[in-house]
Short mmCIF file of C-alpha atoms and ligand atoms in Angstrom, two decimals:
data_model
loop_
_atom_site.label_atom_id
_atom_site.label_comp_id
_atom_site.label_asym_id
_atom_site.label_seq_id
_atom_site.Cartn_x
_atom_site.Cartn_y
_atom_site.Cartn_z
CA UNK A 294 -0.07 0.11 0.11
CA UNK A 295 1.38 3.36 -1.00
CA UNK A 296 0.26 6.59 0.85
CA UNK A 297 0.86 10.10 0.00
CA UNK A 298 1.29 12.28 3.13
CA UNK A 299 0.76 15.96 3.47
CA UNK A 300 1.81 18.26 6.32
CA UNK A 301 0.59 21.86 6.77
CA UNK A 302 -0.37 22.30 10.26
CA UNK A 303 2.13 25.29 11.25
CA UNK A 304 5.13 26.64 9.34
CA UNK A 305 6.42 23.69 7.33
CA UNK A 306 4.89 22.47 4.08
CA UNK A 307 5.66 18.65 3.80
CA UNK A 308 4.88 15.99 1.41
CA UNK A 309 5.92 12.46 1.24
CA UNK A 310 5.32 8.89 -0.09
CA UNK A 311 5.48 5.83 2.24
CA UNK A 312 5.03 2.38 1.26
CA UNK A 313 4.15 -0.43 3.59
CA UNK A 314 6.61 -2.70 1.90
CA UNK A 315 9.45 -0.77 0.85
CA UNK A 316 9.36 2.29 3.41
CA UNK A 317 9.86 6.04 2.68
CA UNK A 318 10.07 6.53 -1.18
CA UNK A 319 10.81 10.29 -0.80
CA UNK A 320 9.76 13.33 0.84
CA UNK A 321 9.88 17.05 0.11
CA UNK A 322 9.94 19.87 2.63
CA UNK A 323 9.78 23.70 2.65
CA UNK A 324 10.31 25.58 5.82
CA UNK A 325 8.67 29.13 6.11
CA UNK A 326 11.09 29.95 8.83
CA UNK A 327 12.95 32.83 6.96
CA UNK A 328 9.47 34.35 5.96
CA UNK A 329 8.42 34.57 9.75
CA UNK A 330 11.87 35.50 11.22
CA UNK A 331 11.37 39.36 10.84
CA UNK A 332 8.08 39.08 12.88
CA UNK A 333 9.81 37.08 15.51
CA UNK A 334 7.20 34.35 15.39
CA UNK A 335 4.85 32.44 13.01
CA UNK A 336 2.22 34.73 11.33
CA UNK A 337 -0.73 32.48 10.94
CA UNK A 338 -2.21 34.40 7.82
CA UNK A 339 1.14 34.30 6.01
CA UNK A 340 1.58 30.74 6.71
CA UNK A 341 -1.60 29.71 5.23
CA UNK A 342 -0.94 31.77 2.20
CA UNK A 343 2.55 30.29 1.84
CA UNK A 344 1.27 26.60 2.07
CA UNK A 345 -1.12 27.41 -0.81
CA UNK A 346 1.74 28.46 -2.86
CA UNK A 347 4.07 25.50 -1.94
CA UNK A 348 1.92 22.66 -1.52
CA UNK A 349 1.22 21.47 -5.19
CA UNK A 350 4.94 22.32 -6.61
CA UNK A 351 6.34 20.33 -3.60
CA UNK A 352 3.98 17.51 -4.26
CA UNK A 353 4.83 17.44 -7.92
CA UNK A 354 8.59 17.57 -7.03
CA UNK A 355 8.19 14.62 -4.65
CA UNK A 356 6.48 12.57 -7.53
CA UNK A 357 9.19 13.43 -9.84
CA UNK A 358 12.07 12.83 -7.55
CA UNK A 359 10.53 9.44 -6.27
CA UNK A 360 9.91 8.37 -9.73
CA UNK A 361 6.30 7.32 -8.87
CA UNK A 362 3.13 8.37 -10.53
CA UNK A 363 0.05 9.43 -8.75
CA UNK A 364 -1.92 6.29 -10.30
CA UNK A 365 0.25 4.04 -8.04
CA UNK A 366 -0.86 5.97 -4.78
CA UNK A 367 -3.57 3.84 -2.57
CA UNK A 368 -4.53 6.65 -0.22
CA UNK A 369 -3.84 10.28 0.79
CA UNK A 370 -2.98 11.01 4.46
CA UNK A 371 -3.13 14.76 5.66
CA UNK A 372 -2.62 16.53 8.92
CA UNK A 373 -6.12 17.27 10.32
CA UNK A 374 -5.01 18.80 13.50
CA UNK A 375 -4.07 20.18 15.88
CA UNK A 376 -2.36 23.40 14.57
CA UNK A 377 -3.12 26.68 12.86
CA UNK A 378 -6.68 26.53 11.56
CA UNK A 379 -5.97 28.29 8.18
CA UNK A 380 -2.88 26.37 7.75
CA UNK A 381 -4.52 22.96 8.36
CA UNK A 382 -7.22 23.91 5.91
CA UNK A 383 -4.86 24.29 3.06
CA UNK A 384 -3.48 20.72 3.35
CA UNK A 385 -7.04 19.41 4.11
CA UNK A 386 -8.41 21.18 0.89
CA UNK A 387 -5.55 20.07 -1.21
CA UNK A 388 -5.65 16.50 -0.09
CA UNK A 389 -9.27 16.17 -0.34
CA UNK A 390 -9.56 17.57 -3.77
CA UNK A 391 -6.67 15.40 -5.07
CA UNK A 392 -8.35 12.39 -3.45
CA UNK A 393 -11.83 13.20 -4.78
CA UNK A 394 -10.43 13.76 -8.23
CA UNK A 395 -8.53 10.43 -8.31
CA UNK A 396 -11.28 8.43 -6.20
CA UNK A 397 -8.79 7.58 -3.35
CA UNK A 398 -9.47 7.26 0.42
CA UNK A 399 -8.44 10.12 2.71
CA UNK A 400 -6.88 9.46 6.12
CA UNK A 401 -7.04 12.15 8.85
CA UNK A 402 -3.94 12.09 10.78
CA UNK A 403 -3.32 13.58 14.11
CA UNK A 404 -0.01 15.76 13.88
CA UNK A 405 1.22 14.44 17.26
CA UNK A 406 0.63 10.83 16.29
CA UNK A 407 3.02 11.47 13.31
CA UNK A 408 5.71 12.74 15.74
CA UNK A 409 4.94 9.71 18.11
CA UNK A 410 5.41 7.27 15.21
CA UNK A 411 8.52 8.97 13.60
CA UNK A 412 10.95 6.59 14.96
CA UNK A 413 9.58 3.92 12.89
CA UNK A 414 11.18 5.88 9.93
CA UNK A 415 14.57 5.02 11.30
CA UNK A 416 16.36 1.64 11.71
CA UNK A 417 16.35 0.25 14.40
CA UNK A 418 12.92 1.13 15.30
CA UNK A 419 11.28 0.58 18.75
CA UNK A 420 8.69 -2.24 19.63
CA UNK A 421 5.46 -1.35 21.26
CA UNK A 422 5.04 -0.45 24.15
CA UNK A 423 7.28 2.42 24.68
CA UNK A 424 7.48 5.79 26.50
CA UNK A 425 7.51 8.91 24.22
CA UNK A 426 8.92 12.42 25.17
CA UNK A 427 7.20 14.64 22.75
CA UNK A 428 8.91 18.08 22.88
CA UNK A 429 8.07 20.56 20.17
CA UNK A 430 7.35 24.15 19.81
CA UNK A 431 3.83 23.65 20.86
CA UNK A 432 3.89 20.60 23.00
CA UNK A 433 5.69 18.96 25.76
CA UNK A 434 4.26 15.56 26.77
CA UNK A 435 5.19 12.05 28.15
CA UNK A 436 3.03 9.48 26.66
CA UNK A 437 2.84 5.70 27.00
CA UNK A 438 2.50 4.17 23.47
CA UNK A 439 0.92 0.74 23.62
CA UNK A 440 0.12 0.55 19.85
CA UNK A 441 -1.07 2.54 16.94
CA UNK A 442 -3.99 4.70 18.49
CA UNK A 443 -3.22 3.52 21.89
CA UNK A 444 -1.63 6.54 23.58
CA UNK A 445 -1.95 7.11 27.36
CA UNK A 446 -0.99 10.67 28.55
CA UNK A 447 1.25 10.53 31.54
CA UNK A 448 2.18 14.23 31.92
CA UNK A 449 2.49 17.40 30.08
CA UNK A 450 3.46 21.10 30.52
CA UNK A 451 0.97 23.23 32.51
CA UNK A 452 2.19 26.44 30.66
CA UNK A 453 4.91 26.79 27.88
CA UNK A 454 6.04 23.95 25.85
CA UNK A 455 9.85 23.20 25.85
CA UNK A 456 10.56 24.57 22.45
CA UNK A 457 8.43 27.82 23.37
CA UNK A 458 10.62 28.11 26.42
CA UNK A 459 13.84 27.87 24.33
CA UNK A 460 12.56 30.22 21.76
CA UNK A 461 11.22 32.89 24.27
CA UNK A 462 14.44 32.80 26.37
CA UNK A 463 16.57 32.99 23.00
CA UNK A 464 14.58 36.18 21.96
CA UNK A 465 15.61 37.55 25.52
CA UNK A 466 19.21 36.81 24.68
CA UNK A 467 18.97 38.78 21.56
CA UNK A 468 18.71 35.50 19.24
CA UNK A 469 16.84 35.35 16.03
CA UNK A 470 13.41 33.34 15.84
CA UNK A 471 13.14 30.28 16.21
CA UNK A 472 15.90 30.50 18.67
CA UNK A 473 16.29 27.05 20.12
CA UNK A 474 18.88 25.82 17.75
CA UNK A 475 20.81 29.19 18.18
CA UNK A 476 20.50 29.17 22.10
CA UNK A 477 21.98 25.62 22.07
CA UNK A 478 24.90 26.89 19.87
CA UNK A 479 25.38 29.81 22.24
CA UNK A 480 25.11 27.60 25.30
CA UNK A 481 28.01 25.38 23.80
CA UNK A 482 30.37 28.42 24.53
CA UNK A 483 28.97 28.93 28.14
CA UNK A 484 30.75 28.18 31.28
CA UNK A 485 29.29 25.37 33.64
CA UNK A 486 28.45 26.51 37.16
CA UNK A 487 28.52 30.32 36.41
CA UNK A 488 24.92 30.63 36.99
CA UNK A 489 22.10 28.35 38.16
CA UNK A 490 18.51 28.41 37.23
CA UNK A 491 15.65 26.74 38.89
CA UNK A 492 14.39 23.35 37.77
CA UNK A 493 10.60 23.71 37.99
CA UNK A 494 8.51 20.92 39.40
CA UNK A 495 11.41 18.66 39.50
CA UNK A 496 10.02 17.36 42.85
CA UNK A 497 6.35 17.72 42.14
CA UNK A 498 5.55 14.02 42.26
CA UNK A 499 3.84 13.85 38.94
CA UNK A 500 4.96 13.81 35.34
CA UNK A 501 3.97 17.46 34.64
CA UNK A 502 6.23 20.10 33.36
CA UNK A 503 6.29 23.99 33.78
CA UNK A 504 8.74 26.18 31.86
CA UNK A 505 7.22 29.86 32.16
CA UNK A 506 8.95 30.39 35.46
CA UNK A 507 12.40 29.26 34.14
CA UNK A 508 12.10 31.58 31.29
CA UNK A 509 11.23 34.40 33.79
CA UNK A 510 14.22 33.49 35.90
CA UNK A 511 16.35 33.74 32.81
CA UNK A 512 15.02 37.13 32.12
CA UNK A 513 15.81 38.41 35.56
CA UNK A 514 19.33 37.03 35.12
CA UNK A 515 19.53 38.79 31.87
CA UNK A 516 18.41 42.11 33.14
CA UNK A 517 20.87 41.91 36.06
CA UNK A 518 24.02 41.48 34.32
CA UNK A 519 25.83 43.41 31.84
CA UNK A 520 24.94 41.33 28.60
CA UNK A 521 28.45 40.67 27.33
CA UNK A 522 28.93 37.66 24.99
CA UNK A 523 30.37 35.46 27.54
CA UNK A 524 27.65 36.17 30.09
CA UNK A 525 24.98 35.63 27.45
CA UNK A 526 26.68 32.14 26.64
CA UNK A 527 26.70 31.38 30.50
CA UNK A 528 23.13 32.06 30.77
CA UNK A 529 22.23 30.05 27.85
CA UNK A 530 24.24 27.31 29.31
CA UNK A 531 22.34 27.65 32.66
CA UNK A 532 18.97 27.60 30.94
CA UNK A 533 19.69 24.62 28.74
CA UNK A 534 21.25 22.67 31.59
CA UNK A 535 17.93 23.34 33.86
CA UNK A 536 15.39 22.41 31.17
CA UNK A 537 17.13 19.39 29.90
CA UNK A 538 17.65 18.19 33.69
CA UNK A 539 13.89 18.32 34.07
CA UNK A 540 13.14 16.66 30.74
CA UNK A 541 15.50 13.80 31.67
CA UNK A 542 14.51 13.27 35.22
CA UNK A 543 10.83 13.19 34.20
CA UNK A 544 11.54 10.82 31.43
CA UNK A 545 13.37 8.50 33.90
CA UNK A 546 10.46 8.72 36.38
CA UNK A 547 7.89 7.66 33.65
CA UNK A 548 10.14 4.77 32.67
CA UNK A 549 10.52 3.53 36.28
CA UNK A 550 6.62 4.15 36.91
CA UNK A 551 5.85 2.04 33.96
CA UNK A 552 8.63 -0.54 33.91
CA UNK A 553 9.17 0.07 30.24
CA UNK A 554 12.60 -0.14 28.73
CA UNK A 555 12.34 1.98 25.53
CA UNK A 556 12.15 5.74 25.27
CA UNK A 557 11.56 7.58 22.11
CA UNK A 558 12.27 11.20 21.75
CA UNK A 559 10.29 13.24 19.33
CA UNK A 560 9.66 16.86 18.20
CA UNK A 561 11.87 19.68 17.40
CA UNK A 562 13.51 20.02 20.68
CA UNK A 563 14.66 16.31 20.33
CA UNK A 564 17.24 17.72 18.06
CA UNK A 565 19.11 19.39 21.19
CA UNK A 566 22.36 17.55 21.34
CA UNK A 567 22.68 18.26 25.36
CA UNK A 568 19.34 16.60 25.81
CA UNK A 569 20.47 13.63 23.72
CA UNK A 570 23.85 13.28 25.61
CA UNK A 571 22.31 13.59 29.09
CA UNK A 572 19.61 10.87 28.16
CA UNK A 573 22.08 8.57 26.72
CA UNK A 574 24.10 8.82 29.80
CA UNK A 575 21.33 8.11 32.42
CA UNK A 576 19.58 5.61 30.35
CA UNK A 577 22.45 3.14 29.37
CA UNK A 578 22.99 2.84 33.03
CA UNK A 579 19.48 1.42 33.56
CA UNK A 580 19.61 -0.62 30.25
CA UNK A 581 16.83 1.61 28.70
CA UNK A 582 17.16 2.05 24.99
CA UNK A 583 16.58 5.49 23.75
CA UNK A 584 15.42 6.05 20.14
CA UNK A 585 15.96 9.44 18.41
CA UNK A 586 14.14 10.06 14.97
CA UNK A 587 16.80 11.40 12.43
CA UNK A 588 17.32 15.11 12.59
CA UNK A 589 15.32 15.77 9.66
CA UNK A 590 12.40 13.85 11.12
CA UNK A 591 12.32 15.53 14.47
CA UNK A 592 10.98 18.66 13.28
CA UNK A 593 7.64 18.73 11.26
CA UNK A 594 7.71 16.84 7.98
CA UNK A 595 5.39 15.06 5.52
CA UNK A 596 7.18 11.68 6.13
CA UNK A 597 5.66 11.08 9.52
CA UNK A 598 2.31 11.90 8.27
CA UNK A 599 2.58 9.43 5.12
CA UNK A 600 3.83 6.87 7.68
CA UNK A 601 1.20 7.21 10.17
CA UNK A 602 -1.33 7.06 7.37
CA UNK A 603 0.20 3.92 6.12
CA UNK A 604 0.09 2.26 9.46
CA UNK A 605 -3.49 3.43 10.06
CA UNK A 606 -4.40 2.16 6.67
CA UNK A 607 -3.16 -1.33 7.45
CA UNK A 608 -5.42 -1.53 10.42
CA UNK A 609 -8.63 -0.69 8.71
CA UNK A 610 -11.01 -3.25 7.55
CA UNK A 611 -12.78 -1.05 5.28
CA UNK A 612 -11.31 1.74 3.18
CA UNK A 613 -12.76 5.27 4.13
CA UNK A 614 -15.07 6.72 1.24
CA UNK A 615 -14.29 9.81 -0.47
CA UNK A 616 -16.81 12.72 -0.99
CA UNK A 617 -14.59 15.74 -1.33
CA UNK A 618 -15.64 17.24 2.06
CA UNK A 619 -13.25 18.03 4.85
CA UNK A 620 -12.90 19.36 8.26
CA UNK A 621 -9.77 20.39 10.47
CA UNK A 622 -9.46 20.26 14.18
CA UNK A 623 -7.19 23.04 15.44
CA UNK A 624 -7.55 21.62 18.89
CA UNK A 625 -7.58 17.78 19.17
CA UNK A 626 -6.82 15.46 22.24
CA UNK A 627 -4.46 12.71 21.25
CA UNK A 628 -6.31 10.39 23.55
CA UNK A 629 -9.48 10.83 21.47
CA UNK A 630 -8.16 8.98 18.55
CA UNK A 631 -9.76 5.80 17.48
CA UNK A 632 -7.65 2.75 18.42
O1 LIG B 885 8.48 19.97 16.24
P1 LIG B 885 8.72 21.19 15.76
O2 LIG B 885 9.18 21.43 14.43
O3 LIG B 885 7.70 22.23 15.79
C1 LIG B 885 6.31 21.97 16.46
O4 LIG B 885 5.55 21.11 15.93
O5 LIG B 885 6.19 22.83 17.29
O6 LIG B 885 9.76 21.90 16.76
C2 LIG B 885 10.20 23.31 16.61
C3 LIG B 885 10.84 23.62 17.99
C4 LIG B 885 11.24 25.17 18.11
O7 LIG B 885 10.61 25.57 19.30
C5 LIG B 885 12.65 25.15 17.94
O8 LIG B 885 13.31 26.29 18.75
C6 LIG B 885 13.00 23.85 18.80
O9 LIG B 885 12.02 22.94 18.15
N1 LIG B 885 14.40 23.21 18.50
C7 LIG B 885 15.39 23.25 19.37
C8 LIG B 885 16.57 22.74 18.62
N2 LIG B 885 16.18 22.63 17.17
C9 LIG B 885 14.89 22.99 17.27
N3 LIG B 885 15.44 23.41 20.67
C10 LIG B 885 16.59 23.13 21.23
N4 LIG B 885 17.67 22.69 20.79
C11 LIG B 885 17.66 22.47 19.31
N5 LIG B 885 18.82 22.09 18.84
ZN1 LIG B 886 5.23 19.24 15.04
#
């Protein structure tokens, strides 16, 4: 079964072809990050307009580069939510129209399910069940993944997402949007032990997170010191050290509470090398295997949507019909998905 996947939930337009026998046949991606940078964040209306401009050329390019024709496709999967409503509508409209025109079934995919299943794009892949640490610009969650559609929320952020905290603190440090990666680069020049920032909710006896206080503590530190380059790097180091400590500790607690021995790290912050190092350091000591999706599949992409669509398709007894209509879900609880 060959599935075309389309992702347009935020500021990346992605298209991909995933075959249940042969794996990923190809994927194309356009990031709008340069367009949004001058505004310091994603501008929803600009995002939608850009998806409209990009989605068809990117899909054509995908078929050309993968040497596949649309006639070979068995179903079209698109991100139905959660995300920016206008951005989602462009992918939903495009996918539904294409499917209707070619009489193909449509699969409505949850964006976070795409992230959760993204480690199956790499080899070796985990086995069910596993713990997933989902850390993106919009979400920070610990999930127990028992199978496709079987997701149990163990804990989540009560305020900012981890990526959001990285981006906001990066902005305070005078870095460009999205600042997570730039903050990490600055932190690499920082001195350990120069500053210490709080580890919020580390002892909260649950698996929830809170990052807005950490960002405020970083802001106070920035205001209190003359912001020369070394001090900025030292503050970046302290911030990264604190946030990664919390993410690692809560992941360890989730693993010991469930007795599971595999951890999957998904979402853009999963690209953070300090987080990766700390997880590897702690988890090898307790014989837990950690899976990181390849860097290009950590951030938003069409491949994870095509993959989720293909895995869903294999589970269905009856193919969904096509009538050309569509809806999107800007807010959508992962636990509400069909199993
Ligand atoms: O998963 P993703 O592409 O977007 C959402 O679906 O939200 O993740 C983007 C987030 C941004 O906040 C970005 O700053 C952060 O991931 N990010 C990083 C790194 N690379 C990307 N944060 C920390 N360290 C990095 N190396
Ligand atoms: Zn995402």
